[in-house]
PDB file of C-alpha atoms in Angstrom:
ATOM      1  CA  MET A  14      32.352  13.452  32.360  1.00 45.00           C
ATOM      2  CA  SER A  15      31.879  15.096  35.754  1.00 43.00           C
ATOM      3  CA  THR A  16      28.563  16.147  37.199  1.00 46.00           C
ATOM      4  CA  THR A  17      27.966  18.717  39.898  1.00 45.00           C
ATOM      5  CA  GLU A  18      25.199  18.208  42.424  1.00 45.00           C
ATOM      6  CA  PRO A  19      22.867  21.203  42.495  1.00 44.00           C
ATOM      7  CA  SER A  20      23.339  23.416  45.548  1.00 43.00           C
ATOM      8  CA  GLY A  21      20.847  22.971  48.354  1.00 43.00           C
ATOM      9  CA  THR A  22      20.608  19.190  47.972  1.00 42.00           C
ATOM     10  CA  VAL A  23      21.894  17.938  51.310  1.00 43.00           C
ATOM     11  CA  GLY A  24      21.275  14.508  52.806  1.00 44.00           C
ATOM     12  CA  PRO A  25      20.261  13.953  56.430  1.00 42.00           C
ATOM     13  CA  ASN A  26      23.742  12.608  57.365  1.00 44.00           C
ATOM     14  CA  ALA A  27      25.785  15.095  55.443  1.00 44.00           C
ATOM     15  CA  GLY A  28      28.348  15.301  58.255  1.00 42.00           C
ATOM     16  CA  THR A  29      29.328  11.598  57.907  1.00 42.00           C
ATOM     17  CA  ALA A  30      30.980  10.743  54.597  1.00 45.00           C
ATOM     18  CA  GLU A  31      30.377   6.986  54.952  1.00 48.00           C
ATOM     19  CA  SER A  32      26.642   7.351  55.337  1.00 49.00           C
ATOM     20  CA  SER A  33      26.115  10.031  52.664  1.00 51.00           C
ATOM     21  CA  PRO A  34      23.810   8.818  49.875  1.00 54.00           C
ATOM     22  CA  THR A  35      25.225   8.660  46.347  1.00 57.00           C
ATOM     23  CA  PRO A  36      24.155  11.885  44.641  1.00 61.00           C
ATOM     24  CA  ALA A  37      21.671  11.364  41.796  1.00 63.00           C
ATOM     25  CA  PRO A  38      22.792  12.668  38.409  1.00 63.00           C
ATOM     26  CA  SER A  39      21.127  15.820  37.185  1.00 68.00           C
ATOM     27  CA  ARG A  40      18.491  15.583  34.456  1.00 62.00           C
ATOM     28  CA  ARG A  41      20.882  17.184  31.965  1.00 62.00           C
ATOM     29  CA  ALA A  42      23.643  14.697  32.811  1.00 63.00           C
ATOM     30  CA  PHE A  43      21.269  11.741  32.522  1.00 59.00           C
ATOM     31  CA  ILE A  44      20.020  12.798  29.084  1.00 62.00           C
ATOM     32  CA  THR A  45      23.540  13.530  27.850  1.00 60.00           C
ATOM     33  CA  THR A  46      24.851  10.159  29.050  1.00 60.00           C
ATOM     34  CA  THR A  47      22.004   8.064  27.614  1.00 56.00           C
ATOM     35  CA  SER A  48      22.181   9.922  24.296  1.00 56.00           C
ATOM     36  CA  ALA A  49      25.891   9.218  24.055  1.00 54.00           C
ATOM     37  CA  VAL A  50      25.394   5.513  24.808  1.00 49.00           C
ATOM     38  CA  GLY A  51      22.602   5.302  22.235  1.00 53.00           C
ATOM     39  CA  GLY A  52      24.810   6.901  19.634  1.00 54.00           C
ATOM     40  CA  VAL A  53      27.608   4.421  20.275  1.00 47.00           C
ATOM     41  CA  ILE A  54      25.224   1.462  19.927  1.00 46.00           C
ATOM     42  CA  ALA A  55      23.716   2.891  16.743  1.00 50.00           C
ATOM     43  CA  ALA A  56      27.213   3.294  15.334  1.00 52.00           C
ATOM     44  CA  GLY A  57      27.969  -0.343  16.082  1.00 53.00           C
ATOM     45  CA  GLY A  58      29.930   0.149  19.297  1.00 50.00           C
ATOM     46  CA  LEU A  59      29.785  -1.831  22.551  1.00 47.00           C
ATOM     47  CA  GLY A  60      29.748  -5.080  20.597  1.00 49.00           C
ATOM     48  CA  ALA A  61      26.310  -4.314  19.149  1.00 50.00           C
ATOM     49  CA  GLY A  62      27.432  -5.086  15.610  1.00 56.00           C
ATOM     50  CA  PRO A  63      28.392  -8.740  16.180  1.00 61.00           C
ATOM     51  CA  LEU A  64      25.335  -9.350  18.341  1.00 60.00           C
ATOM     52  CA  LEU A  65      22.965  -7.960  15.735  1.00 58.00           C
ATOM     53  CA  GLY A  66      24.777  -9.850  13.006  1.00 63.00           C
ATOM     54  CA  GLU A  67      24.491 -13.104  14.927  1.00 66.00           C
ATOM     55  CA  ALA A  68      20.778 -12.520  15.539  1.00 62.00           C
ATOM     56  CA  ALA A  69      20.178 -11.860  11.836  1.00 60.00           C
ATOM     57  CA  ALA A  70      22.118 -14.973  10.875  1.00 66.00           C
ATOM     58  CA  ALA A  71      20.152 -17.072  13.342  1.00 67.00           C
ATOM     59  CA  ALA A  72      16.749 -15.810  12.144  1.00 69.00           C
ATOM     60  CA  PRO A  73      15.035 -18.330   9.849  1.00 78.00           C
ATOM     61  CA  GLN A  74      14.614 -17.255   6.239  1.00 84.00           C
ATOM     62  CA  ALA A  75      11.039 -16.773   5.035  1.00 85.00           C
ATOM     63  CA  PRO A  76       9.883 -19.377   2.491  1.00 93.00           C
ATOM     64  CA  ARG A  77      10.178 -18.214  -1.123  1.00 96.00           C
ATOM     65  CA  SER A  78       8.573 -19.496  -4.293  1.00 97.00           C
ATOM     66  CA  GLN A  79       8.845 -18.923  -8.006  1.00 97.00           C
ATOM     67  CA  VAL A  80       5.721 -17.542  -9.683  1.00 97.00           C
ATOM     68  CA  ALA A  81       5.054 -17.149 -13.406  1.00 98.00           C
ATOM     69  CA  LEU A  82       2.189 -14.886 -14.390  1.00 97.00           C
ATOM     70  CA  THR A  83       1.131 -12.571 -17.180  1.00 98.00           C
ATOM     71  CA  VAL A  84       0.662  -8.900 -16.346  1.00 98.00           C
ATOM     72  CA  ASN A  85      -0.798  -6.599 -18.999  1.00 98.00           C
ATOM     73  CA  GLY A  86       0.100  -9.107 -21.711  1.00 97.00           C
ATOM     74  CA  ARG A  87       3.705  -9.508 -20.605  1.00 97.00           C
ATOM     75  CA  ARG A  88       5.019 -12.721 -19.044  1.00 98.00           C
ATOM     76  CA  TYR A  89       6.939 -12.469 -15.776  1.00 98.00           C
ATOM     77  CA  THR A  90       8.725 -15.106 -13.708  1.00 97.00           C
ATOM     78  CA  VAL A  91       9.714 -13.915 -10.243  1.00 97.00           C
ATOM     79  CA  THR A  92      10.957 -15.460  -7.015  1.00 97.00           C
ATOM     80  CA  ILE A  93       9.212 -13.877  -4.044  1.00 97.00           C
ATOM     81  CA  ASP A  94       8.584 -14.234  -0.339  1.00 97.00           C
ATOM     82  CA  ASN A  95       5.452 -16.364   0.047  1.00 97.00           C
ATOM     83  CA  ARG A  96       3.853 -13.552   2.067  1.00 97.00           C
ATOM     84  CA  THR A  97       4.074 -11.019  -0.778  1.00 98.00           C
ATOM     85  CA  SER A  98       0.726  -9.569  -1.818  1.00 98.00           C
ATOM     86  CA  LEU A  99      -0.150  -9.065  -5.457  1.00 98.00           C
ATOM     87  CA  LEU A 100      -0.163  -5.312  -4.790  1.00 98.00           C
ATOM     88  CA  ASP A 101       3.415  -5.366  -3.487  1.00 98.00           C
ATOM     89  CA  LEU A 102       4.506  -7.594  -6.361  1.00 98.00           C
ATOM     90  CA  LEU A 103       3.093  -5.086  -8.846  1.00 98.00           C
ATOM     91  CA  ARG A 104       4.430  -1.974  -7.139  1.00 98.00           C
ATOM     92  CA  GLU A 105       7.727  -3.088  -5.599  1.00 97.00           C
ATOM     93  CA  HIS A 106       8.897  -5.834  -7.963  1.00 97.00           C
ATOM     94  CA  LEU A 107       7.388  -4.961 -11.343  1.00 97.00           C
ATOM     95  CA  GLU A 108       7.324  -1.171 -10.818  1.00 97.00           C
ATOM     96  CA  LEU A 109       3.681  -0.893 -11.893  1.00 98.00           C
ATOM     97  CA  THR A 110       2.606   1.818  -9.461  1.00 97.00           C
ATOM     98  CA  GLY A 111      -0.805   2.613 -10.949  1.00 97.00           C
ATOM     99  CA  SER A 112      -2.512   0.369  -8.401  1.00 98.00           C
ATOM    100  CA  LYS A 113      -2.565   2.333  -5.145  1.00 98.00           C
ATOM    101  CA  LYS A 114      -2.038   1.149  -1.587  1.00 97.00           C
ATOM    102  CA  GLY A 115      -4.858   2.827   0.300  1.00 96.00           C
ATOM    103  CA  CYS A 116      -6.000   0.970   3.423  1.00 97.00           C
ATOM    104  CA  ASN A 117      -4.002  -2.226   2.727  1.00 97.00           C
ATOM    105  CA  ALA A 118      -6.911  -4.085   4.304  1.00 97.00           C
ATOM    106  CA  GLY A 119      -9.322  -4.604   1.409  1.00 96.00           C
ATOM    107  CA  ALA A 120     -11.703  -1.866   2.534  1.00 97.00           C
ATOM    108  CA  CYS A 121     -11.159   1.000   0.065  1.00 98.00           C
ATOM    109  CA  GLY A 122     -10.717  -0.584  -3.391  1.00 98.00           C
ATOM    110  CA  ALA A 123      -7.806   1.659  -4.442  1.00 98.00           C
ATOM    111  CA  CYS A 124      -5.773  -1.442  -5.319  1.00 98.00           C
ATOM    112  CA  THR A 125      -8.431  -3.123  -7.505  1.00 98.00           C
ATOM    113  CA  VAL A 126      -7.072  -5.069 -10.480  1.00 98.00           C
ATOM    114  CA  LEU A 127      -8.446  -7.817 -12.710  1.00 98.00           C
ATOM    115  CA  VAL A 128      -7.224 -11.392 -12.264  1.00 98.00           C
ATOM    116  CA  ASP A 129      -8.405 -13.657 -15.078  1.00 98.00           C
ATOM    117  CA  GLY A 130     -11.076 -11.041 -15.778  1.00 96.00           C
ATOM    118  CA  GLN A 131     -12.381 -10.890 -12.198  1.00 97.00           C
ATOM    119  CA  ARG A 132     -12.097  -7.915  -9.860  1.00 98.00           C
ATOM    120  CA  VAL A 133      -9.863  -8.480  -6.826  1.00 98.00           C
ATOM    121  CA  ASN A 134      -8.365  -6.394  -4.049  1.00 98.00           C
ATOM    122  CA  SER A 135      -4.700  -6.919  -4.806  1.00 98.00           C
ATOM    123  CA  CYS A 136      -3.657  -6.001  -1.252  1.00 98.00           C
ATOM    124  CA  LEU A 137      -5.451  -9.119   0.045  1.00 98.00           C
ATOM    125  CA  THR A 138      -4.358 -11.477  -2.733  1.00 98.00           C
ATOM    126  CA  LEU A 139      -1.219 -13.548  -2.228  1.00 98.00           C
ATOM    127  CA  ALA A 140       0.897 -13.405  -5.356  1.00 98.00           C
ATOM    128  CA  VAL A 141       2.167 -16.947  -4.798  1.00 97.00           C
ATOM    129  CA  ARG A 142      -1.344 -18.259  -5.497  1.00 97.00           C
ATOM    130  CA  LEU A 143      -1.462 -16.684  -8.963  1.00 98.00           C
ATOM    131  CA  ASP A 144       0.925 -18.934 -10.850  1.00 97.00           C
ATOM    132  CA  GLY A 145      -0.292 -18.985 -14.449  1.00 97.00           C
ATOM    133  CA  ALA A 146      -2.835 -16.195 -13.918  1.00 98.00           C
ATOM    134  CA  GLU A 147      -3.456 -13.195 -16.155  1.00 98.00           C
ATOM    135  CA  VAL A 148      -3.470  -9.850 -14.363  1.00 98.00           C
ATOM    136  CA  THR A 149      -4.637  -6.539 -15.797  1.00 98.00           C
ATOM    137  CA  THR A 150      -3.806  -3.241 -14.099  1.00 98.00           C
ATOM    138  CA  VAL A 151      -4.745   0.296 -15.054  1.00 98.00           C
ATOM    139  CA  GLU A 152      -1.492   0.528 -17.049  1.00 98.00           C
ATOM    140  CA  GLY A 153      -2.744  -2.258 -19.317  1.00 98.00           C
ATOM    141  CA  LEU A 154      -6.074  -0.723 -20.337  1.00 97.00           C
ATOM    142  CA  SER A 155      -4.939   1.711 -22.996  1.00 96.00           C
ATOM    143  CA  THR A 156      -3.815   0.729 -26.481  1.00 93.00           C
ATOM    144  CA  GLY A 157      -0.754   2.792 -27.251  1.00 91.00           C
ATOM    145  CA  GLU A 158      -1.822   6.434 -26.953  1.00 92.00           C
ATOM    146  CA  ARG A 159      -5.486   5.507 -27.170  1.00 96.00           C
ATOM    147  CA  LEU A 160      -7.213   5.432 -23.794  1.00 97.00           C
ATOM    148  CA  HIS A 161      -9.715   2.795 -22.747  1.00 98.00           C
ATOM    149  CA  PRO A 162     -13.287   4.148 -23.193  1.00 98.00           C
ATOM    150  CA  LEU A 163     -13.802   4.261 -19.424  1.00 98.00           C
ATOM    151  CA  GLN A 164     -10.554   6.156 -18.911  1.00 98.00           C
ATOM    152  CA  GLN A 165     -11.729   8.706 -21.464  1.00 97.00           C
ATOM    153  CA  ALA A 166     -15.155   8.853 -19.819  1.00 98.00           C
ATOM    154  CA  PHE A 167     -13.547   9.675 -16.462  1.00 98.00           C
ATOM    155  CA  ILE A 168     -11.826  12.619 -18.144  1.00 97.00           C
ATOM    156  CA  ASP A 169     -14.949  13.740 -20.009  1.00 97.00           C
ATOM    157  CA  GLU A 170     -17.112  13.569 -16.886  1.00 97.00           C
ATOM    158  CA  ASP A 171     -14.428  15.002 -14.573  1.00 96.00           C
ATOM    159  CA  ALA A 172     -14.957  11.931 -12.382  1.00 97.00           C
ATOM    160  CA  PHE A 173     -11.996  12.518 -10.087  1.00 95.00           C
ATOM    161  CA  GLN A 174     -10.372  15.161  -7.919  1.00 95.00           C
ATOM    162  CA  CYS A 175      -7.244  14.028  -6.061  1.00 97.00           C
ATOM    163  CA  GLY A 176      -7.031  10.983  -8.346  1.00 96.00           C
ATOM    164  CA  TYR A 177      -5.709   8.579  -5.714  1.00 97.00           C
ATOM    165  CA  CYS A 178      -8.671   6.204  -5.932  1.00 98.00           C
ATOM    166  CA  THR A 179      -9.116   6.657  -9.687  1.00 98.00           C
ATOM    167  CA  PRO A 180      -7.082   3.627 -10.908  1.00 98.00           C
ATOM    168  CA  GLY A 181      -9.070   1.322  -8.635  1.00 98.00           C
ATOM    169  CA  GLN A 182     -12.344   2.994  -9.584  1.00 98.00           C
ATOM    170  CA  ILE A 183     -11.604   2.542 -13.287  1.00 98.00           C
ATOM    171  CA  MET A 184     -10.567  -1.111 -12.892  1.00 98.00           C
ATOM    172  CA  SER A 185     -13.671  -1.832 -10.833  1.00 98.00           C
ATOM    173  CA  GLY A 186     -15.788   0.005 -13.413  1.00 98.00           C
ATOM    174  CA  VAL A 187     -14.330  -2.106 -16.229  1.00 98.00           C
ATOM    175  CA  GLY A 188     -15.178  -5.224 -14.243  1.00 98.00           C
ATOM    176  CA  CYS A 189     -18.646  -3.925 -13.495  1.00 97.00           C
ATOM    177  CA  ILE A 190     -19.324  -3.337 -17.205  1.00 98.00           C
ATOM    178  CA  THR A 191     -17.921  -6.741 -18.208  1.00 97.00           C
ATOM    179  CA  GLU A 192     -20.079  -8.457 -15.583  1.00 96.00           C
ATOM    180  CA  GLY A 193     -23.183  -6.686 -16.897  1.00 96.00           C
ATOM    181  CA  HIS A 194     -24.041  -4.876 -13.672  1.00 97.00           C
ATOM    182  CA  THR A 195     -24.910  -1.571 -15.335  1.00 97.00           C
ATOM    183  CA  GLY A 196     -28.684  -1.796 -15.748  1.00 96.00           C
ATOM    184  CA  SER A 197     -29.316   1.319 -13.680  1.00 97.00           C
ATOM    185  CA  LYS A 198     -27.521   3.934 -11.586  1.00 97.00           C
ATOM    186  CA  ASP A 199     -28.536   2.075  -8.439  1.00 98.00           C
ATOM    187  CA  GLU A 200     -27.113  -1.173  -9.763  1.00 98.00           C
ATOM    188  CA  ILE A 201     -23.822   0.537 -10.654  1.00 98.00           C
ATOM    189  CA  ARG A 202     -23.644   2.078  -7.180  1.00 98.00           C
ATOM    190  CA  GLU A 203     -24.251  -1.318  -5.606  1.00 98.00           C
ATOM    191  CA  TRP A 204     -21.602  -3.124  -7.621  1.00 97.00           C
ATOM    192  CA  MET A 205     -19.102  -0.270  -7.250  1.00 97.00           C
ATOM    193  CA  SER A 206     -19.734   0.128  -3.511  1.00 97.00           C
ATOM    194  CA  GLY A 207     -16.426  -1.479  -2.580  1.00 96.00           C
ATOM    195  CA  ASN A 208     -14.532   1.491  -4.034  1.00 98.00           C
ATOM    196  CA  ILE A 209     -14.294   4.527  -1.787  1.00 98.00           C
ATOM    197  CA  CYS A 210     -13.812   8.070  -3.120  1.00 97.00           C
ATOM    198  CA  ARG A 211     -12.875  10.387  -0.276  1.00 96.00           C
ATOM    199  CA  CYS A 212     -13.400  13.399  -2.555  1.00 97.00           C
ATOM    200  CA  GLY A 213     -17.048  12.426  -3.081  1.00 96.00           C
ATOM    201  CA  CYS A 214     -17.087  12.133  -6.887  1.00 97.00           C
ATOM    202  CA  TYR A 215     -19.585   9.279  -6.846  1.00 98.00           C
ATOM    203  CA  PRO A 216     -22.259  10.845  -9.129  1.00 97.00           C
ATOM    204  CA  LYS A 217     -19.697  11.526 -11.865  1.00 98.00           C
ATOM    205  CA  ILE A 218     -18.086   8.112 -11.448  1.00 98.00           C
ATOM    206  CA  VAL A 219     -21.471   6.438 -11.862  1.00 98.00           C
ATOM    207  CA  ARG A 220     -22.180   8.590 -14.909  1.00 98.00           C
ATOM    208  CA  ALA A 221     -18.837   7.663 -16.507  1.00 98.00           C
ATOM    209  CA  VAL A 222     -19.504   3.949 -15.996  1.00 98.00           C
ATOM    210  CA  GLU A 223     -23.081   4.279 -17.246  1.00 97.00           C
ATOM    211  CA  GLN A 224     -22.106   6.125 -20.431  1.00 96.00           C
ATOM    212  CA  THR A 225     -19.279   3.711 -21.208  1.00 97.00           C
ATOM    213  CA  ALA A 226     -21.625   0.751 -20.795  1.00 97.00           C
ATOM    214  CA  ARG A 227     -24.131   2.338 -23.196  1.00 94.00           C
ATOM    215  CA  ARG A 228     -21.464   2.866 -25.863  1.00 90.00           C
ATOM    216  CA  LYS A 229     -20.251  -0.714 -25.617  1.00 76.00           C
TER     217      LYS A 229
END
């Protein structure tokens, strides 16, 4: 590919060929050349394929373990990377996508599930530590077509808008009721404070939990 030096660019020793500086490529030529080289590398040219393959082969494999646990009454045995969170196990391996990945840092509660009856942030819980555990997600609350009382209360009270946080809110509410932390609205707010609703449906969420606890 040939490039033409823009007119008017003349070095101080233009009359002597030996001392003339090498003309710099134009901006257009530079971009075109680097784009072409990048495309060749991306396509596996210039020996990039073997080098990348060798690097991948040389990289150590992450430790993996076999885990057996019960999720929503069904027994699963899976072999996973030891770094896999319970949330990723549920969503990516078991295809139970009700639990949502919100902050992925344990700050929003969208991923709340029950492990052996206790509320946990599944994004912070290593699945490899749950061998033999019983996990309940929002998919496991209903009985056939019959919704869990708190699920029905969320509908009756219109306790959601976008719905993204709702599975975690419901699971945390179930835990809150089971733990007996429903003596007052303030107590419910305190024990549900780890679950964030960006739509601001807190009054209706509290009311749904309160009414479900009263019917229990």
